[in-house]
Short mmCIF file of C-alpha atoms in Angstrom, two decimals:
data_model
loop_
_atom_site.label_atom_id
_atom_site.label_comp_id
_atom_site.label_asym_id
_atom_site.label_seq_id
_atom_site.Cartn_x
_atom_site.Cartn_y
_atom_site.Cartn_z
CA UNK A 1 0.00 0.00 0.00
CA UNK A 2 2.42 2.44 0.91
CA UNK A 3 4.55 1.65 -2.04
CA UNK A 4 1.72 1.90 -4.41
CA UNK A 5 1.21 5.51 -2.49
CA UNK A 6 5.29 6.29 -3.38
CA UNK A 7 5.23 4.85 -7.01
CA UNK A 8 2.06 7.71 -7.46
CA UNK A 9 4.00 10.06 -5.63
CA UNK A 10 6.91 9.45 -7.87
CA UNK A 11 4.72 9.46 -11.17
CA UNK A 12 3.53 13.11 -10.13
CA UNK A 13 6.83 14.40 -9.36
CA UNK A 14 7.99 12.93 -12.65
CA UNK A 15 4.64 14.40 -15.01
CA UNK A 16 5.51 17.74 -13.18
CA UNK A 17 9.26 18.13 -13.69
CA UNK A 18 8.30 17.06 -17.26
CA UNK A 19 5.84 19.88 -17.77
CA UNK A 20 7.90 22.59 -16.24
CA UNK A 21 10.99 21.11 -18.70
CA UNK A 22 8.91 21.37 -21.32
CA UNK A 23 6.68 24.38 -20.80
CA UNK A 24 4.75 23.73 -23.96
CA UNK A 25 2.34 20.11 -24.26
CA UNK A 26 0.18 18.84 -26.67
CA UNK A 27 -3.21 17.66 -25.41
CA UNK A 28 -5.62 16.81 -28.40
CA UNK A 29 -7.38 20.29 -29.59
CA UNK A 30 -5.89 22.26 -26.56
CA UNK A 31 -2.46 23.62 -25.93
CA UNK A 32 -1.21 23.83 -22.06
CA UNK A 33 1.10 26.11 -21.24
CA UNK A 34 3.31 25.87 -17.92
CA UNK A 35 2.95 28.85 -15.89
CA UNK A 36 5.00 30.03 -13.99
CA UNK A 37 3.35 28.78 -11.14
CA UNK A 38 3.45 25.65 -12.00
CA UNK A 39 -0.52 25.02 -12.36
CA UNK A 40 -1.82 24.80 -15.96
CA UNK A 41 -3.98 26.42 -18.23
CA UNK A 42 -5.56 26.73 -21.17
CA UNK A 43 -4.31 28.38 -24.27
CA UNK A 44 -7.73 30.09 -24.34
CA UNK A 45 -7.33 31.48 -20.97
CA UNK A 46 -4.35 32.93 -22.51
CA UNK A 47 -5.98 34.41 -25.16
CA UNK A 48 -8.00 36.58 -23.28
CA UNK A 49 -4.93 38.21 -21.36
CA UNK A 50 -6.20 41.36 -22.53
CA UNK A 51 -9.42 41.10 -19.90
CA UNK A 52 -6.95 39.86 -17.40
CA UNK A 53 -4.56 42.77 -17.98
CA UNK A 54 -7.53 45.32 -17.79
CA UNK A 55 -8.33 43.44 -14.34
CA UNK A 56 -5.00 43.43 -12.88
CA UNK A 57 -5.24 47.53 -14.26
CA UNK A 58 -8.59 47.59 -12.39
CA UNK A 59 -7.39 46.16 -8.90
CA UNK A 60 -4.15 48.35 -8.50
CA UNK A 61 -6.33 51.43 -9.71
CA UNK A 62 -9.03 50.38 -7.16
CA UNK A 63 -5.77 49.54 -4.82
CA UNK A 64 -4.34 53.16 -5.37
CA UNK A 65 -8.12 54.73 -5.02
CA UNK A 66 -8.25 52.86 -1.14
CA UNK A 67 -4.19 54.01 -0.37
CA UNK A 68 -5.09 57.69 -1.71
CA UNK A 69 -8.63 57.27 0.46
CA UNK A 70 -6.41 55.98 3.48
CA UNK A 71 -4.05 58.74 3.35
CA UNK A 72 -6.78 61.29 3.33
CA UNK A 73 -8.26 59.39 6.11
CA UNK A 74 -5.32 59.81 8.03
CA UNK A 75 -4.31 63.35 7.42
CA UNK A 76 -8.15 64.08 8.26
CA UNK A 77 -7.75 62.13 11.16
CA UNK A 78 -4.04 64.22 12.26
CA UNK A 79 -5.77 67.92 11.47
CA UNK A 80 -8.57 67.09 13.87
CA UNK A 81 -6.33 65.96 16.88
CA UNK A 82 -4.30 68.51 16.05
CA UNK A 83 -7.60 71.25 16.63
CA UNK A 84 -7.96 69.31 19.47
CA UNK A 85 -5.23 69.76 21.19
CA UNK A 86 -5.22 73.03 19.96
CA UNK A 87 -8.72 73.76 21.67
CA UNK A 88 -8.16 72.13 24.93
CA UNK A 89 -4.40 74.32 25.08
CA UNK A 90 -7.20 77.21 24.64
CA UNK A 91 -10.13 76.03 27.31
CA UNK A 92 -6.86 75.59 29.63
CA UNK A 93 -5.39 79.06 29.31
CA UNK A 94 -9.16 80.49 29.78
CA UNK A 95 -9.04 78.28 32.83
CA UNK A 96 -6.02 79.91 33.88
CA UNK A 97 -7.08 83.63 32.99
CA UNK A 98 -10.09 83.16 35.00
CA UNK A 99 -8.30 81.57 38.16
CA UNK A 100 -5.89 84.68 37.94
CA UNK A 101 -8.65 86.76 37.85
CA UNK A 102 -10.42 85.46 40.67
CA UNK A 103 -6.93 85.86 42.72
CA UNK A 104 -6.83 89.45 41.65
#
């Protein structure tokens, strides 16, 4: 049993090395291609690189919309700790004027 389970093992190891070798096989109407991966696909899938450029375009524009939306975020985020700070500095001087005023 468990050298039936090695011979497969073996055969698989042997099919892949084979494939990556030889990036290009034969398989009756369809051509695989080895990626670089290692998985395979179809030579139609590779035909319609053009929809999965525009994707890949798509998903680092959409990734470069969310980092440009996070920045903003942040800075946003900054300025109004900032006025914070800036208005409890103020409230505390008041504070202060109005205890020196009392003393007077």
């Amino acid at each position: 049993m468990l050298l039936l389970l090695l011979l497969k093992l073996l055969l698989l190891l042997l099919l892949h090395y084979m494939i990556m070798k030889k990036p290009e096989l034969e398989f009756g109407p369809e051509r695989f291609t080895a990626q670089s991966t290692g998985w395979l696909t179809t030579s139609r899938s590779r035909s319609g690189s053009g929809e999965r450029e525009t994707r890949l375009k798509e998903r680092e524009r959409g990734r470069e919309r969310e980092r440009e939306r996070g920045e903003r975020e942040r800075e946003r985020e900054s300025r109004d700790r900032a006025e914070e700070r800036e208005r409890e500095r103020e409230r505390e001087r008041e504070r202060e004027r109005e205890e020196y005023s009392y003393m007077r």
